[in-house]
PDB file of C-alpha atoms in Angstrom:
ATOM      1  CA  UNK A 299      47.612  48.772 121.712  1.00  0.00           C
ATOM      2  CA  UNK A 300      45.966  52.135 121.992  1.00  0.00           C
ATOM      3  CA  UNK A 301      43.022  53.349 119.949  1.00  0.00           C
ATOM      4  CA  UNK A 302      45.353  55.566 117.891  1.00  0.00           C
ATOM      5  CA  UNK A 303      47.746  52.780 116.828  1.00  0.00           C
ATOM      6  CA  UNK A 304      47.218  51.402 113.329  1.00  0.00           C
ATOM      7  CA  UNK A 305      45.848  47.905 113.124  1.00  0.00           C
ATOM      8  CA  UNK A 306      48.684  45.441 112.522  1.00  0.00           C
ATOM      9  CA  UNK A 307      46.755  43.813 109.657  1.00  0.00           C
ATOM     10  CA  UNK A 308      46.269  47.142 107.872  1.00  0.00           C
ATOM     11  CA  UNK A 309      47.907  47.551 104.444  1.00  0.00           C
ATOM     12  CA  UNK A 310      50.919  49.851 104.240  1.00  0.00           C
ATOM     13  CA  UNK A 311      50.658  52.310 101.339  1.00  0.00           C
ATOM     14  CA  UNK A 312      53.172  51.600  98.582  1.00  0.00           C
ATOM     15  CA  UNK A 313      54.069  53.875  95.662  1.00  0.00           C
ATOM     16  CA  UNK A 314      53.240  52.118  92.415  1.00  0.00           C
ATOM     17  CA  UNK A 315      54.664  52.947  88.987  1.00  0.00           C
ATOM     18  CA  UNK A 316      51.698  53.611  86.671  1.00  0.00           C
ATOM     19  CA  UNK A 317      53.533  52.087  83.718  1.00  0.00           C
ATOM     20  CA  UNK A 318      53.198  48.664  85.267  1.00  0.00           C
ATOM     21  CA  UNK A 319      56.945  48.124  85.032  1.00  0.00           C
ATOM     22  CA  UNK A 320      59.051  47.509  88.090  1.00  0.00           C
ATOM     23  CA  UNK A 321      61.663  50.185  88.596  1.00  0.00           C
ATOM     24  CA  UNK A 322      64.863  48.759  89.939  1.00  0.00           C
ATOM     25  CA  UNK A 323      66.855  50.363  92.720  1.00  0.00           C
ATOM     26  CA  UNK A 324      69.608  51.500  90.339  1.00  0.00           C
ATOM     27  CA  UNK A 325      67.188  53.564  88.308  1.00  0.00           C
ATOM     28  CA  UNK A 326      65.754  55.222  91.425  1.00  0.00           C
ATOM     29  CA  UNK A 327      69.226  55.879  92.844  1.00  0.00           C
ATOM     30  CA  UNK A 328      70.402  57.255  89.499  1.00  0.00           C
ATOM     31  CA  UNK A 329      67.455  59.639  89.352  1.00  0.00           C
ATOM     32  CA  UNK A 330      68.132  60.729  92.934  1.00  0.00           C
ATOM     33  CA  UNK A 331      71.805  61.300  92.121  1.00  0.00           C
ATOM     34  CA  UNK A 332      70.854  63.379  89.070  1.00  0.00           C
ATOM     35  CA  UNK A 333      68.593  65.560  91.245  1.00  0.00           C
ATOM     36  CA  UNK A 334      71.375  65.947  93.838  1.00  0.00           C
ATOM     37  CA  UNK A 335      73.880  67.012  91.164  1.00  0.00           C
ATOM     38  CA  UNK A 336      71.398  69.526  89.736  1.00  0.00           C
ATOM     39  CA  UNK A 337      70.794  70.979  93.218  1.00  0.00           C
ATOM     40  CA  UNK A 338      74.552  71.110  93.886  1.00  0.00           C
ATOM     41  CA  UNK A 339      75.166  72.821  90.538  1.00  0.00           C
ATOM     42  CA  UNK A 340      72.363  75.286  91.297  1.00  0.00           C
ATOM     43  CA  UNK A 341      73.967  76.025  94.682  1.00  0.00           C
ATOM     44  CA  UNK A 342      77.369  76.627  93.084  1.00  0.00           C
ATOM     45  CA  UNK A 343      75.874  78.969  90.491  1.00  0.00           C
ATOM     46  CA  UNK A 344      74.000  80.844  93.243  1.00  0.00           C
ATOM     47  CA  UNK A 345      77.191  81.254  95.273  1.00  0.00           C
ATOM     48  CA  UNK A 346      79.176  82.353  92.233  1.00  0.00           C
ATOM     49  CA  UNK A 347      76.376  84.757  91.269  1.00  0.00           C
ATOM     50  CA  UNK A 348      76.940  86.411  94.639  1.00  0.00           C
ATOM     51  CA  UNK A 349      80.716  86.554  94.040  1.00  0.00           C
ATOM     52  CA  UNK A 350      80.501  87.598  90.367  1.00  0.00           C
ATOM     53  CA  UNK A 351      77.446  89.874  90.693  1.00  0.00           C
ATOM     54  CA  UNK A 352      75.076  88.047  88.308  1.00  0.00           C
ATOM     55  CA  UNK A 353      73.909  84.552  87.437  1.00  0.00           C
ATOM     56  CA  UNK A 354      74.906  85.159  83.808  1.00  0.00           C
ATOM     57  CA  UNK A 355      78.506  85.844  84.781  1.00  0.00           C
ATOM     58  CA  UNK A 356      78.469  82.834  87.114  1.00  0.00           C
ATOM     59  CA  UNK A 357      77.221  80.509  84.363  1.00  0.00           C
ATOM     60  CA  UNK A 358      79.913  81.805  82.004  1.00  0.00           C
ATOM     61  CA  UNK A 359      82.597  81.321  84.684  1.00  0.00           C
ATOM     62  CA  UNK A 360      81.508  77.725  85.371  1.00  0.00           C
ATOM     63  CA  UNK A 361      81.411  76.960  81.646  1.00  0.00           C
ATOM     64  CA  UNK A 362      84.923  78.356  81.187  1.00  0.00           C
ATOM     65  CA  UNK A 363      86.234  76.315  84.113  1.00  0.00           C
ATOM     66  CA  UNK A 364      84.846  73.212  82.368  1.00  0.00           C
ATOM     67  CA  UNK A 365      85.865  74.260  78.836  1.00  0.00           C
ATOM     68  CA  UNK A 366      88.863  76.616  78.955  1.00  0.00           C
ATOM     69  CA  UNK A 367      89.811  78.263  75.697  1.00  0.00           C
ATOM     70  CA  UNK A 368      86.199  78.643  74.495  1.00  0.00           C
ATOM     71  CA  UNK A 369      84.971  81.390  72.204  1.00  0.00           C
ATOM     72  CA  UNK A 370      81.977  83.580  72.991  1.00  0.00           C
ATOM     73  CA  UNK A 371      79.909  81.631  70.439  1.00  0.00           C
ATOM     74  CA  UNK A 372      80.821  78.313  72.080  1.00  0.00           C
ATOM     75  CA  UNK A 373      79.970  79.728  75.506  1.00  0.00           C
ATOM     76  CA  UNK A 374      76.599  81.005  74.251  1.00  0.00           C
ATOM     77  CA  UNK A 375      75.783  77.614  72.732  1.00  0.00           C
ATOM     78  CA  UNK A 376      76.927  75.741  75.862  1.00  0.00           C
ATOM     79  CA  UNK A 377      75.099  77.928  78.374  1.00  0.00           C
ATOM     80  CA  UNK A 378      71.979  78.783  76.401  1.00  0.00           C
ATOM     81  CA  UNK A 379      72.639  82.506  76.869  1.00  0.00           C
ATOM     82  CA  UNK A 380      72.221  85.052  74.096  1.00  0.00           C
ATOM     83  CA  UNK A 381      75.494  85.697  72.220  1.00  0.00           C
ATOM     84  CA  UNK A 382      75.284  89.462  72.819  1.00  0.00           C
ATOM     85  CA  UNK A 383      74.790  88.866  76.550  1.00  0.00           C
ATOM     86  CA  UNK A 384      77.810  86.552  76.623  1.00  0.00           C
ATOM     87  CA  UNK A 385      80.015  89.043  74.751  1.00  0.00           C
ATOM     88  CA  UNK A 386      79.036  91.867  77.129  1.00  0.00           C
ATOM     89  CA  UNK A 387      79.655  89.750  80.240  1.00  0.00           C
ATOM     90  CA  UNK A 388      82.982  88.480  78.871  1.00  0.00           C
ATOM     91  CA  UNK A 389      84.146  92.047  78.230  1.00  0.00           C
ATOM     92  CA  UNK A 390      83.359  92.949  81.866  1.00  0.00           C
ATOM     93  CA  UNK A 391      84.965  89.784  83.251  1.00  0.00           C
ATOM     94  CA  UNK A 392      88.088  90.389  81.142  1.00  0.00           C
ATOM     95  CA  UNK A 393      88.305  94.012  82.293  1.00  0.00           C
ATOM     96  CA  UNK A 394      88.039  92.801  85.917  1.00  0.00           C
ATOM     97  CA  UNK A 395      90.739  90.181  85.187  1.00  0.00           C
ATOM     98  CA  UNK A 396      88.444  87.284  86.059  1.00  0.00           C
ATOM     99  CA  UNK A 397      88.930  85.767  82.615  1.00  0.00           C
ATOM    100  CA  UNK A 398      91.874  85.932  80.245  1.00  0.00           C
ATOM    101  CA  UNK A 399      91.649  85.922  76.486  1.00  0.00           C
ATOM    102  CA  UNK A 400      93.893  85.287  73.530  1.00  0.00           C
ATOM    103  CA  UNK A 401      93.345  85.148  69.814  1.00  0.00           C
ATOM    104  CA  UNK A 402      92.507  81.706  68.493  1.00  0.00           C
ATOM    105  CA  UNK A 403      94.260  81.002  65.232  1.00  0.00           C
ATOM    106  CA  UNK A 404      91.870  79.764  62.552  1.00  0.00           C
ATOM    107  CA  UNK A 405      93.000  77.945  59.486  1.00  0.00           C
ATOM    108  CA  UNK A 406      91.897  79.616  56.294  1.00  0.00           C
ATOM    109  CA  UNK A 407      90.272  82.952  55.701  1.00  0.00           C
ATOM    110  CA  UNK A 408      88.169  84.680  58.307  1.00  0.00           C
ATOM    111  CA  UNK A 409      88.531  86.291  61.653  1.00  0.00           C
ATOM    112  CA  UNK A 410      90.426  84.914  64.604  1.00  0.00           C
ATOM    113  CA  UNK A 411      88.044  85.003  67.568  1.00  0.00           C
ATOM    114  CA  UNK A 412      89.122  85.365  71.167  1.00  0.00           C
ATOM    115  CA  UNK A 413      89.395  82.212  73.264  1.00  0.00           C
ATOM    116  CA  UNK A 414      88.590  82.784  76.958  1.00  0.00           C
ATOM    117  CA  UNK A 415      89.799  81.045  80.100  1.00  0.00           C
ATOM    118  CA  UNK A 416      88.543  81.700  83.641  1.00  0.00           C
ATOM    119  CA  UNK A 417      90.957  82.323  86.504  1.00  0.00           C
ATOM    120  CA  UNK A 418      91.289  79.673  89.209  1.00  0.00           C
ATOM    121  CA  UNK A 419      88.621  79.698  91.931  1.00  0.00           C
ATOM    122  CA  UNK A 420      91.283  80.421  94.564  1.00  0.00           C
ATOM    123  CA  UNK A 421      92.277  83.586  92.670  1.00  0.00           C
ATOM    124  CA  UNK A 422      88.631  84.589  92.362  1.00  0.00           C
ATOM    125  CA  UNK A 423      88.082  84.161  96.102  1.00  0.00           C
ATOM    126  CA  UNK A 424      91.417  85.800  96.928  1.00  0.00           C
ATOM    127  CA  UNK A 425      90.383  89.000  95.158  1.00  0.00           C
ATOM    128  CA  UNK A 426      87.051  88.989  96.942  1.00  0.00           C
ATOM    129  CA  UNK A 427      88.693  88.341 100.314  1.00  0.00           C
ATOM    130  CA  UNK A 428      90.859  91.458  99.961  1.00  0.00           C
ATOM    131  CA  UNK A 429      87.782  93.580  99.296  1.00  0.00           C
ATOM    132  CA  UNK A 430      85.884  92.104 102.272  1.00  0.00           C
ATOM    133  CA  UNK A 431      88.936  92.540 104.508  1.00  0.00           C
ATOM    134  CA  UNK A 432      89.286  96.223 103.540  1.00  0.00           C
ATOM    135  CA  UNK A 433      85.585  96.872 104.139  1.00  0.00           C
ATOM    136  CA  UNK A 434      85.625  95.153 107.552  1.00  0.00           C
ATOM    137  CA  UNK A 435      88.687  97.121 108.625  1.00  0.00           C
ATOM    138  CA  UNK A 436      86.973 100.353 107.539  1.00  0.00           C
ATOM    139  CA  UNK A 437      83.988  99.515 109.744  1.00  0.00           C
ATOM    140  CA  UNK A 438      86.235  98.606 112.682  1.00  0.00           C
ATOM    141  CA  UNK A 439      88.070 101.920 112.322  1.00  0.00           C
ATOM    142  CA  UNK A 440      84.892 103.964 111.821  1.00  0.00           C
ATOM    143  CA  UNK A 441      85.408 106.034 114.987  1.00  0.00           C
ATOM    144  CA  UNK A 442      88.867 107.025 113.799  1.00  0.00           C
ATOM    145  CA  UNK A 443      87.544 108.049 110.389  1.00  0.00           C
ATOM    146  CA  UNK A 444      84.768 110.240 111.795  1.00  0.00           C
ATOM    147  CA  UNK A 445      87.099 111.906 114.302  1.00  0.00           C
ATOM    148  CA  UNK A 446      85.837 110.279 117.507  1.00  0.00           C
ATOM    149  CA  UNK A 447      89.172 108.586 118.167  1.00  0.00           C
ATOM    150  CA  UNK A 448      92.521 110.314 117.645  1.00  0.00           C
ATOM    151  CA  UNK A 449      94.567 107.118 117.213  1.00  0.00           C
ATOM    152  CA  UNK A 450      95.955 105.782 113.951  1.00  0.00           C
ATOM    153  CA  UNK A 451      93.693 103.414 112.011  1.00  0.00           C
ATOM    154  CA  UNK A 452      94.615  99.775 112.490  1.00  0.00           C
ATOM    155  CA  UNK A 453      93.917  96.726 110.394  1.00  0.00           C
ATOM    156  CA  UNK A 454      92.968  94.061 112.946  1.00  0.00           C
ATOM    157  CA  UNK A 455      91.315  91.791 110.378  1.00  0.00           C
ATOM    158  CA  UNK A 456      93.508  89.750 108.092  1.00  0.00           C
ATOM    159  CA  UNK A 457      91.943  87.080 105.885  1.00  0.00           C
ATOM    160  CA  UNK A 458      94.050  84.589 103.946  1.00  0.00           C
ATOM    161  CA  UNK A 459      93.116  81.990 101.359  1.00  0.00           C
ATOM    162  CA  UNK A 460      94.953  78.676 101.406  1.00  0.00           C
ATOM    163  CA  UNK A 461      94.855  77.303  97.888  1.00  0.00           C
ATOM    164  CA  UNK A 462      97.076  74.284  98.440  1.00  0.00           C
ATOM    165  CA  UNK A 463      94.082  72.079  97.782  1.00  0.00           C
ATOM    166  CA  UNK A 464      95.366  69.262  99.962  1.00  0.00           C
ATOM    167  CA  UNK A 465      93.092  69.759 102.939  1.00  0.00           C
ATOM    168  CA  UNK A 466      95.569  67.737 105.009  1.00  0.00           C
ATOM    169  CA  UNK A 467      97.704  68.599 107.989  1.00  0.00           C
ATOM    170  CA  UNK A 468     101.200  68.328 106.530  1.00  0.00           C
ATOM    171  CA  UNK A 469     103.221  69.329 109.591  1.00  0.00           C
ATOM    172  CA  UNK A 470     101.105  67.545 112.218  1.00  0.00           C
ATOM    173  CA  UNK A 471     100.166  70.756 114.063  1.00  0.00           C
ATOM    174  CA  UNK A 472      96.494  70.670 113.149  1.00  0.00           C
ATOM    175  CA  UNK A 473      96.945  74.018 111.410  1.00  0.00           C
ATOM    176  CA  UNK A 474      98.281  75.699 114.582  1.00  0.00           C
ATOM    177  CA  UNK A 475     101.608  77.450 114.830  1.00  0.00           C
ATOM    178  CA  UNK A 476     104.211  76.848 117.536  1.00  0.00           C
ATOM    179  CA  UNK A 477     102.877  79.679 119.754  1.00  0.00           C
ATOM    180  CA  UNK A 478      99.397  78.151 119.757  1.00  0.00           C
ATOM    181  CA  UNK A 479     100.886  74.778 120.706  1.00  0.00           C
ATOM    182  CA  UNK A 480     102.733  76.417 123.620  1.00  0.00           C
ATOM    183  CA  UNK A 481      99.549  78.226 124.734  1.00  0.00           C
ATOM    184  CA  UNK A 482      97.582  74.967 124.600  1.00  0.00           C
ATOM    185  CA  UNK A 483     100.162  73.199 126.800  1.00  0.00           C
ATOM    186  CA  UNK A 484     100.673  75.947 129.359  1.00  0.00           C
TER     187      UNK A 484
END
């Protein structure tokens, strides 16, 4: 043993619950799982905030994916956002075709509020992909646009979204087409 090694008889520090009660492993695992879910949810909202421009719109989108057919009042109550903020964001999202709406029929007297439903995530990403693809192709063709190159603009970047949701290789090609298989063999 070197001088820097801890003495083998030395006590190992242990975290103790101040309440005096033993916490079982299930409780600790459950708390850890809750923290992981919260962090995952936070990550999803952050990503959607990037896609949808604001955290408010992202929170509304997530709520509508969980509770399709909700009214603006239900969304406000479920997200903790101000009703006026929710109504404004819903109007923008509807105009951008990221949510659909239809009148909800109420029994009795009173108004019939709109019920909102968010589009599928694959549709949301598909619309974004087209915009990114167009912007990338504009950058690639920059010389042609500013007159440095006389050729016709090309669109070398093509992005597709596969929304089959299976994540499996149905045809056994590993996602390659026949030409890629031939190239790999020869």
